[in-house]
Amino acid sequence: MHNSSPHWAKMPPSRLYSLPSRALFFFLFSFLLLSHAAKLTAQVENRFLQANIGAIIDANSRIGREEKTAMEIAIQDFNNSSSTTRLALHILSSGGNPLQAATAAEELINQKQAQVIVGMASWEEAVLVADAGNRYKVPIISLTAAAITPPLMTARWPFLIPMANNNSAEMKCIAAIVGIYGWRRVTAIYEDNTFSGGDAGTITLLSDALRNVSSEIEYQLALPPLASLSDPETSILEELEKLKSQQCRVFVLLQSSLPLAVSLFAEANKMGMMGKGYVWITTSSITSLVDSFNSSVVSTMQGVIGIKPYLSETSKEFRAFNNRFRRNFQSEYSEEEENPNPGIFALRAYDSIWTVGGAIKRNSTGGDRLVEGILSSNFSGLSGKINFKDTEFVGTTIFQIVNMFGKSYRELGFWSLEFRFSNSAIEEEGADKLEAQVFWPGGQTLMPPRGWEAATDAKPLKIGVLGKKTINQFVKVDNNSVVSGFCIDVFEEAVKLLPYDLPHNFVPYYGTHDDLVHQYDDLVHQVYLKTFDAVVGDTTITAERSRYVEFTHPYTEQGLAMVVNTGKLEGSRKAWLFIRPFTKSMWAVTGAIFAYTGLIVWFLEHPRNPDFRGPWRSQLGTMLWFTFSTLFFAHREKLRSNFSRVVIVVWLFVVLILTSSYTASLTSMLTVDRLKPLRKSNVMVGYIGNSLVFKFLQNVLNFPTENIKKFSTAEDYEEDLISGKITAAILELPYLKVFLAKYCKGFAMAGPTYRSGGFGFASTCSS
């Protein structure tokens, strides 16, 4: 029969009693060992300064994903390198919503005990999070900056530290590119999200920078966020149709999310707006992400010029970071992102953790002392030099200019405030232009685009001319709407000098006003309203009109002058006009000096000079004749005495002053004297219906309003001048010369010429 007794029942009694004792021994030994290990761990942990860092990112965006990966690597690197400090990272997502960012900041501070918060996807997020930082005295490091640094920023947000440059240098870089190619107009495109309402500061900076290169923003296109559109494709196409209707062909994408930028270029390709003649420039918000673009996105951006902050990718630190970043990023976001290359946003996020860690090691874990520690940072990070001056970030302002070409992009050069354009980021001698060849949209390489749409035979320029009768010599429109005249001839000759054809049609404009001035103003305003592409004719350049259109250089003589009827001027005093430059006292003094000089010369020369001897009548005549002839330097008598020569030198100097004063006074009288009747009361003057001339008569010549009469054409006041109904008329010089050429007898130009704008051609966009 099988024995079923347990194994331990067969053991000897001595071994049986030893089993519990051995188990108890092992239990006590393990307990003591674990307790000692826990004690050692606590002692080690107490040696480190613990700090919690909060991060707020947009986890749904490419930028937010790069920042998250870079911060996690930075935390590991810092903790491994520091023997005294341990950093813990707590990340929350704002989803691109500033209000959600503010809520996340409260959670990080209250629940995670964050001593500092970094990140923020926009400046709007940064200021709301900074309000929480003010309440809890927690430093806030923003990886974005305002386009224009707000006034009293440190007073409003003492715990806010922007760790990025404002947009001033970047806008100057764009303006420099616009300037070297001579583009006079650009269109600014930006994403107008719900919270920021468009970056007005960036628009202002770009406008100021363009003004320095004689350019300006012609049109602003604000695109709504892609998520807010029910039909994004149709909405973008409609907005692009607006751009295509404009003459300007230079587009600057100032600020946009990556999805919107990708959609924008895809639709622009469909509409043919990435072809020959177009120019696209992108700022760093898009260009800094080009390394993450896949081939399909790059194919829609062929020919685009982009600028981005320069990054040194040759250092050992960058290569090590790049390898780890690519590995971690691809592991975490393999489904969402195709390209794992880091950009400037990842490098700034990495440097921000090291900035905080260094400040915590030097100072403390929070409050004002931590702010001071952060602002005292001074080291070379992956994104460049990390330094602050007067609470403002002083980073690298070197921009790399790239050109989208093929499957990626090619480098065109670099730009900085100090050296302008250069071929190398370390080159100290700058240039005024880009030396590399640009691959423009549509495959154009030899000549840069003009930046505006040239007219074609199918779509010629519509040029407005005034249809109502003015002075036919300048512009004449016959019954068949055939346009001719001096202004038309000048324009046609100028067109022949252009290096390209410029098809155009002249379109008479008759307007709704009977007044000639308003007709011209309305005609110029039609250019601003896009009814006409340009205006050709006897159009005066004025400051008011220049607010709406751009004028060419004046092609006629500039000025205003008076025309008078010479037959009506008084003439009884003209015979004695030559004595009027000097007063009676002046004539008397001049005569006395004249006689005195002659007497002194005779006295000095008489003893030794035979020319001054003879009968007393002959000597008197010689004395007077010698003094008089010196007025015209026609004297023949030679002087023997040095004292006589001294006297004559003084006399000649007096003669120079007298003749100059006499000539100037007489010339003034011969012109101004004609205007004296105009200064009498109740004298009527006329002018052609021009507000500039009216203001000149009223404000410069001080004529009362009731003494100023308006005429429609120059011929209308010819009869009034002859009849005496008006004493004079004020005309622009081109009109005046035509009038005098037709009525050469009995009329003359009087008075000085006053400067005015002259005639010019008006247009909306210059080449």
PDB file of C-alpha atoms in Angstrom, residues 132-341:
ATOM      1  CA  ALA A 132      -1.474  84.346 -13.130  1.00  0.00           C
ATOM      2  CA  GLY A 133       2.276  84.677 -12.657  1.00  0.00           C
ATOM      3  CA  ASN A 134       1.763  88.129 -11.125  1.00  0.00           C
ATOM      4  CA  ARG A 135      -0.776  86.792  -8.624  1.00  0.00           C
ATOM      5  CA  TYR A 136       1.349  83.848  -7.490  1.00  0.00           C
ATOM      6  CA  LYS A 137       4.790  85.465  -8.056  1.00  0.00           C
ATOM      7  CA  VAL A 138       5.773  82.704 -10.470  1.00  0.00           C
ATOM      8  CA  PRO A 139       8.170  83.543 -13.352  1.00  0.00           C
ATOM      9  CA  ILE A 140       6.710  83.007 -16.835  1.00  0.00           C
ATOM     10  CA  ILE A 141       9.104  82.347 -19.723  1.00  0.00           C
ATOM     11  CA  SER A 142       7.401  82.916 -23.053  1.00  0.00           C
ATOM     12  CA  LEU A 143       8.923  81.336 -26.152  1.00  0.00           C
ATOM     13  CA  THR A 144       7.132  83.972 -28.237  1.00  0.00           C
ATOM     14  CA  ALA A 145       7.382  87.752 -28.123  1.00  0.00           C
ATOM     15  CA  ALA A 146       5.110  90.638 -29.021  1.00  0.00           C
ATOM     16  CA  ALA A 147       5.598  92.116 -32.487  1.00  0.00           C
ATOM     17  CA  ILE A 148       6.293  95.443 -30.771  1.00  0.00           C
ATOM     18  CA  THR A 149       7.457  95.406 -27.159  1.00  0.00           C
ATOM     19  CA  PRO A 150       4.568  96.896 -25.121  1.00  0.00           C
ATOM     20  CA  PRO A 151       5.299 100.083 -23.174  1.00  0.00           C
ATOM     21  CA  LEU A 152       5.878  99.573 -19.439  1.00  0.00           C
ATOM     22  CA  MET A 153       5.883  95.804 -19.963  1.00  0.00           C
ATOM     23  CA  THR A 154       7.967  95.129 -16.861  1.00  0.00           C
ATOM     24  CA  ALA A 155       5.573  97.212 -14.761  1.00  0.00           C
ATOM     25  CA  ARG A 156       2.497  95.398 -16.064  1.00  0.00           C
ATOM     26  CA  TRP A 157       3.983  91.887 -16.034  1.00  0.00           C
ATOM     27  CA  PRO A 158       7.053  91.868 -13.748  1.00  0.00           C
ATOM     28  CA  PHE A 159       7.269  88.059 -13.857  1.00  0.00           C
ATOM     29  CA  LEU A 160       6.956  87.731 -17.662  1.00  0.00           C
ATOM     30  CA  ILE A 161      10.216  87.038 -19.501  1.00  0.00           C
ATOM     31  CA  PRO A 162       9.992  86.780 -23.321  1.00  0.00           C
ATOM     32  CA  MET A 163      12.722  84.489 -24.601  1.00  0.00           C
ATOM     33  CA  ALA A 164      12.437  85.561 -28.244  1.00  0.00           C
ATOM     34  CA  ASN A 165      13.080  88.672 -30.321  1.00  0.00           C
ATOM     35  CA  ASN A 166      10.287  90.940 -31.480  1.00  0.00           C
ATOM     36  CA  ASN A 167       9.496  91.200 -35.185  1.00  0.00           C
ATOM     37  CA  SER A 168      11.325  94.451 -35.902  1.00  0.00           C
ATOM     38  CA  ALA A 169      14.491  92.930 -37.397  1.00  0.00           C
ATOM     39  CA  GLU A 170      12.531  90.336 -39.362  1.00  0.00           C
ATOM     40  CA  MET A 171      10.316  92.988 -40.988  1.00  0.00           C
ATOM     41  CA  LYS A 172      13.420  94.982 -41.919  1.00  0.00           C
ATOM     42  CA  CYS A 173      14.819  91.867 -43.577  1.00  0.00           C
ATOM     43  CA  ILE A 174      11.642  91.493 -45.661  1.00  0.00           C
ATOM     44  CA  ALA A 175      11.747  95.172 -46.588  1.00  0.00           C
ATOM     45  CA  ALA A 176      15.391  94.814 -47.641  1.00  0.00           C
ATOM     46  CA  ILE A 177      14.435  91.980 -50.001  1.00  0.00           C
ATOM     47  CA  VAL A 178      11.572  94.054 -51.412  1.00  0.00           C
ATOM     48  CA  GLY A 179      13.890  97.028 -51.830  1.00  0.00           C
ATOM     49  CA  ILE A 180      16.637  95.278 -53.808  1.00  0.00           C
ATOM     50  CA  TYR A 181      14.129  94.213 -56.466  1.00  0.00           C
ATOM     51  CA  GLY A 182      12.370  97.581 -56.595  1.00  0.00           C
ATOM     52  CA  TRP A 183       8.870  96.346 -55.776  1.00  0.00           C
ATOM     53  CA  ARG A 184       6.762  99.383 -54.881  1.00  0.00           C
ATOM     54  CA  ARG A 185       3.704  97.544 -53.532  1.00  0.00           C
ATOM     55  CA  VAL A 186       3.183  94.375 -51.493  1.00  0.00           C
ATOM     56  CA  THR A 187       0.137  92.513 -50.208  1.00  0.00           C
ATOM     57  CA  ALA A 188       0.273  91.362 -46.572  1.00  0.00           C
ATOM     58  CA  ILE A 189      -1.446  88.064 -45.683  1.00  0.00           C
ATOM     59  CA  TYR A 190      -1.957  86.838 -42.134  1.00  0.00           C
ATOM     60  CA  GLU A 191      -4.172  84.533 -40.107  1.00  0.00           C
ATOM     61  CA  ASP A 192      -6.745  86.490 -38.136  1.00  0.00           C
ATOM     62  CA  ASN A 193      -7.576  84.269 -35.191  1.00  0.00           C
ATOM     63  CA  THR A 194     -10.356  84.888 -32.704  1.00  0.00           C
ATOM     64  CA  PHE A 195      -8.142  86.048 -29.877  1.00  0.00           C
ATOM     65  CA  SER A 196      -5.466  88.214 -31.432  1.00  0.00           C
ATOM     66  CA  GLY A 197      -7.536  89.786 -34.185  1.00  0.00           C
ATOM     67  CA  GLY A 198      -4.514  89.791 -36.495  1.00  0.00           C
ATOM     68  CA  ASP A 199      -1.073  91.035 -35.606  1.00  0.00           C
ATOM     69  CA  ALA A 200      -1.488  94.764 -36.040  1.00  0.00           C
ATOM     70  CA  GLY A 201       1.974  95.323 -34.582  1.00  0.00           C
ATOM     71  CA  THR A 202       3.588  93.246 -37.298  1.00  0.00           C
ATOM     72  CA  ILE A 203       1.667  95.147 -39.986  1.00  0.00           C
ATOM     73  CA  THR A 204       2.883  98.432 -38.506  1.00  0.00           C
ATOM     74  CA  LEU A 205       6.507  97.269 -38.403  1.00  0.00           C
ATOM     75  CA  LEU A 206       6.366  96.030 -41.987  1.00  0.00           C
ATOM     76  CA  SER A 207       4.749  99.244 -43.185  1.00  0.00           C
ATOM     77  CA  ASP A 208       7.445 101.359 -41.498  1.00  0.00           C
ATOM     78  CA  ALA A 209      10.230  99.186 -42.884  1.00  0.00           C
ATOM     79  CA  LEU A 210       8.796  99.278 -46.420  1.00  0.00           C
ATOM     80  CA  ARG A 211       8.548 103.049 -46.288  1.00  0.00           C
ATOM     81  CA  ASN A 212      12.324 103.201 -45.900  1.00  0.00           C
ATOM     82  CA  VAL A 213      12.735 101.409 -49.249  1.00  0.00           C
ATOM     83  CA  SER A 214      10.061 103.499 -51.043  1.00  0.00           C
ATOM     84  CA  SER A 215       7.456 100.764 -50.900  1.00  0.00           C
ATOM     85  CA  GLU A 216       4.180 100.231 -49.074  1.00  0.00           C
ATOM     86  CA  ILE A 217       1.435  97.735 -48.246  1.00  0.00           C
ATOM     87  CA  GLU A 218      -1.252  98.016 -50.911  1.00  0.00           C
ATOM     88  CA  TYR A 219      -3.676  95.451 -49.533  1.00  0.00           C
ATOM     89  CA  GLN A 220      -4.114  93.373 -46.376  1.00  0.00           C
ATOM     90  CA  LEU A 221      -5.740  89.949 -46.508  1.00  0.00           C
ATOM     91  CA  ALA A 222      -6.863  88.490 -43.182  1.00  0.00           C
ATOM     92  CA  LEU A 223      -7.622  84.774 -43.391  1.00  0.00           C
ATOM     93  CA  PRO A 224      -9.757  83.133 -40.679  1.00  0.00           C
ATOM     94  CA  PRO A 225      -8.398  80.053 -38.876  1.00  0.00           C
ATOM     95  CA  LEU A 226      -8.826  76.864 -40.855  1.00  0.00           C
ATOM     96  CA  ALA A 227     -10.817  75.177 -38.067  1.00  0.00           C
ATOM     97  CA  SER A 228     -13.460  77.924 -38.202  1.00  0.00           C
ATOM     98  CA  LEU A 229     -14.244  77.347 -41.892  1.00  0.00           C
ATOM     99  CA  SER A 230     -16.985  74.950 -42.922  1.00  0.00           C
ATOM    100  CA  ASP A 231     -15.588  74.779 -46.460  1.00  0.00           C
ATOM    101  CA  PRO A 232     -11.909  75.781 -46.268  1.00  0.00           C
ATOM    102  CA  GLU A 233     -11.146  75.194 -49.933  1.00  0.00           C
ATOM    103  CA  THR A 234     -13.949  77.434 -51.203  1.00  0.00           C
ATOM    104  CA  SER A 235     -13.221  80.160 -48.645  1.00  0.00           C
ATOM    105  CA  ILE A 236      -9.529  80.313 -49.515  1.00  0.00           C
ATOM    106  CA  LEU A 237     -10.294  80.341 -53.245  1.00  0.00           C
ATOM    107  CA  GLU A 238     -12.626  83.305 -52.779  1.00  0.00           C
ATOM    108  CA  GLU A 239      -9.983  85.232 -50.874  1.00  0.00           C
ATOM    109  CA  LEU A 240      -7.338  84.432 -53.470  1.00  0.00           C
ATOM    110  CA  GLU A 241      -9.676  85.716 -56.181  1.00  0.00           C
ATOM    111  CA  LYS A 242      -9.515  89.099 -54.440  1.00  0.00           C
ATOM    112  CA  LEU A 243      -5.727  89.032 -54.606  1.00  0.00           C
ATOM    113  CA  LYS A 244      -5.739  88.009 -58.244  1.00  0.00           C
ATOM    114  CA  SER A 245      -7.904  90.994 -59.153  1.00  0.00           C
ATOM    115  CA  GLN A 246      -5.220  93.322 -57.788  1.00  0.00           C
ATOM    116  CA  GLN A 247      -2.320  94.531 -59.899  1.00  0.00           C
ATOM    117  CA  CYS A 248       0.192  93.865 -57.145  1.00  0.00           C
ATOM    118  CA  ARG A 249       1.863  90.465 -57.439  1.00  0.00           C
ATOM    119  CA  VAL A 250       4.129  90.494 -54.358  1.00  0.00           C
ATOM    120  CA  PHE A 251       2.589  88.570 -51.452  1.00  0.00           C
ATOM    121  CA  VAL A 252       4.071  88.412 -47.947  1.00  0.00           C
ATOM    122  CA  LEU A 253       2.713  85.700 -45.655  1.00  0.00           C
ATOM    123  CA  LEU A 254       3.305  87.345 -42.294  1.00  0.00           C
ATOM    124  CA  GLN A 255       1.772  84.940 -39.813  1.00  0.00           C
ATOM    125  CA  SER A 256      -0.123  81.697 -40.257  1.00  0.00           C
ATOM    126  CA  SER A 257      -0.623  78.267 -38.768  1.00  0.00           C
ATOM    127  CA  LEU A 258       0.999  75.467 -40.694  1.00  0.00           C
ATOM    128  CA  PRO A 259      -2.283  73.841 -41.867  1.00  0.00           C
ATOM    129  CA  LEU A 260      -3.574  77.160 -43.219  1.00  0.00           C
ATOM    130  CA  ALA A 261      -0.285  77.900 -45.007  1.00  0.00           C
ATOM    131  CA  VAL A 262      -0.306  74.445 -46.623  1.00  0.00           C
ATOM    132  CA  SER A 263      -3.896  74.943 -47.818  1.00  0.00           C
ATOM    133  CA  LEU A 264      -3.121  78.467 -49.037  1.00  0.00           C
ATOM    134  CA  PHE A 265      -0.269  77.381 -51.285  1.00  0.00           C
ATOM    135  CA  ALA A 266      -2.207  74.363 -52.552  1.00  0.00           C
ATOM    136  CA  GLU A 267      -5.121  76.561 -53.661  1.00  0.00           C
ATOM    137  CA  ALA A 268      -2.776  79.219 -55.058  1.00  0.00           C
ATOM    138  CA  ASN A 269      -1.281  76.552 -57.296  1.00  0.00           C
ATOM    139  CA  LYS A 270      -4.718  75.604 -58.586  1.00  0.00           C
ATOM    140  CA  MET A 271      -5.428  79.233 -59.478  1.00  0.00           C
ATOM    141  CA  GLY A 272      -2.126  79.739 -61.270  1.00  0.00           C
ATOM    142  CA  MET A 273      -0.868  82.167 -58.633  1.00  0.00           C
ATOM    143  CA  MET A 274       2.405  80.283 -58.229  1.00  0.00           C
ATOM    144  CA  GLY A 275       3.363  80.919 -61.838  1.00  0.00           C
ATOM    145  CA  LYS A 276       5.505  83.433 -63.685  1.00  0.00           C
ATOM    146  CA  GLY A 277       5.189  87.032 -62.517  1.00  0.00           C
ATOM    147  CA  TYR A 278       4.233  86.199 -58.920  1.00  0.00           C
ATOM    148  CA  VAL A 279       6.352  86.653 -55.789  1.00  0.00           C
ATOM    149  CA  TRP A 280       5.743  84.908 -52.465  1.00  0.00           C
ATOM    150  CA  ILE A 281       7.690  85.660 -49.273  1.00  0.00           C
ATOM    151  CA  THR A 282       7.185  83.771 -46.003  1.00  0.00           C
ATOM    152  CA  THR A 283       8.327  84.801 -42.542  1.00  0.00           C
ATOM    153  CA  SER A 284       9.973  82.605 -39.938  1.00  0.00           C
ATOM    154  CA  SER A 285       6.636  81.341 -38.571  1.00  0.00           C
ATOM    155  CA  ILE A 286       6.392  79.203 -41.728  1.00  0.00           C
ATOM    156  CA  THR A 287       9.953  79.056 -43.047  1.00  0.00           C
ATOM    157  CA  SER A 288      11.298  77.663 -39.762  1.00  0.00           C
ATOM    158  CA  LEU A 289       9.167  74.571 -40.352  1.00  0.00           C
ATOM    159  CA  VAL A 290      10.317  73.834 -43.910  1.00  0.00           C
ATOM    160  CA  ASP A 291      12.562  71.045 -42.664  1.00  0.00           C
ATOM    161  CA  SER A 292       9.422  69.221 -41.534  1.00  0.00           C
ATOM    162  CA  PHE A 293       7.569  69.595 -44.861  1.00  0.00           C
ATOM    163  CA  ASN A 294       6.938  66.518 -46.920  1.00  0.00           C
ATOM    164  CA  SER A 295       7.502  66.440 -50.666  1.00  0.00           C
ATOM    165  CA  SER A 296       3.876  67.190 -51.546  1.00  0.00           C
ATOM    166  CA  VAL A 297       3.927  70.445 -49.546  1.00  0.00           C
ATOM    167  CA  VAL A 298       7.282  71.487 -50.995  1.00  0.00           C
ATOM    168  CA  SER A 299       5.971  70.914 -54.523  1.00  0.00           C
ATOM    169  CA  THR A 300       3.259  73.549 -53.984  1.00  0.00           C
ATOM    170  CA  MET A 301       5.786  76.148 -52.765  1.00  0.00           C
ATOM    171  CA  GLN A 302       8.242  76.167 -55.670  1.00  0.00           C
ATOM    172  CA  GLY A 303       9.895  79.575 -56.009  1.00  0.00           C
ATOM    173  CA  VAL A 304       8.865  80.877 -52.575  1.00  0.00           C
ATOM    174  CA  ILE A 305      11.435  83.023 -50.760  1.00  0.00           C
ATOM    175  CA  GLY A 306      11.537  82.417 -47.028  1.00  0.00           C
ATOM    176  CA  ILE A 307      13.461  83.836 -44.100  1.00  0.00           C
ATOM    177  CA  LYS A 308      14.228  82.107 -40.823  1.00  0.00           C
ATOM    178  CA  PRO A 309      16.612  82.646 -37.906  1.00  0.00           C
ATOM    179  CA  TYR A 310      20.062  81.292 -38.586  1.00  0.00           C
ATOM    180  CA  LEU A 311      20.951  78.092 -36.728  1.00  0.00           C
ATOM    181  CA  SER A 312      24.448  76.674 -36.428  1.00  0.00           C
ATOM    182  CA  GLU A 313      24.044  72.961 -37.181  1.00  0.00           C
ATOM    183  CA  THR A 314      27.744  72.075 -37.157  1.00  0.00           C
ATOM    184  CA  SER A 315      28.418  71.948 -33.405  1.00  0.00           C
ATOM    185  CA  LYS A 316      28.866  68.686 -31.533  1.00  0.00           C
ATOM    186  CA  GLU A 317      26.061  69.613 -29.125  1.00  0.00           C
ATOM    187  CA  PHE A 318      23.588  70.146 -31.953  1.00  0.00           C
ATOM    188  CA  ARG A 319      24.443  66.870 -33.659  1.00  0.00           C
ATOM    189  CA  ALA A 320      23.958  64.957 -30.416  1.00  0.00           C
ATOM    190  CA  PHE A 321      20.654  66.692 -29.752  1.00  0.00           C
ATOM    191  CA  ASN A 322      19.516  66.189 -33.332  1.00  0.00           C
ATOM    192  CA  ASN A 323      20.036  62.439 -33.171  1.00  0.00           C
ATOM    193  CA  ARG A 324      18.136  62.046 -29.891  1.00  0.00           C
ATOM    194  CA  PHE A 325      15.372  64.388 -30.999  1.00  0.00           C
ATOM    195  CA  ARG A 326      14.765  62.531 -34.250  1.00  0.00           C
ATOM    196  CA  ARG A 327      14.657  59.211 -32.428  1.00  0.00           C
ATOM    197  CA  ASN A 328      12.273  60.373 -29.677  1.00  0.00           C
ATOM    198  CA  PHE A 329      10.072  62.442 -31.969  1.00  0.00           C
ATOM    199  CA  GLN A 330       9.647  59.674 -34.501  1.00  0.00           C
ATOM    200  CA  SER A 331       8.880  57.186 -31.747  1.00  0.00           C
ATOM    201  CA  GLU A 332       6.118  59.348 -30.252  1.00  0.00           C
ATOM    202  CA  TYR A 333       4.636  60.994 -33.352  1.00  0.00           C
ATOM    203  CA  SER A 334       5.255  58.514 -36.146  1.00  0.00           C
ATOM    204  CA  GLU A 335       1.594  58.609 -37.195  1.00  0.00           C
ATOM    205  CA  GLU A 336       1.099  62.394 -36.996  1.00  0.00           C
ATOM    206  CA  GLU A 337       4.399  63.649 -38.426  1.00  0.00           C
ATOM    207  CA  GLU A 338       6.478  62.396 -41.324  1.00  0.00           C
ATOM    208  CA  ASN A 339       9.625  64.470 -40.887  1.00  0.00           C
ATOM    209  CA  PRO A 340      11.372  64.308 -37.478  1.00  0.00           C
ATOM    210  CA  ASN A 341      13.891  67.147 -38.013  1.00  0.00           C
TER     211      ASN A 341
END
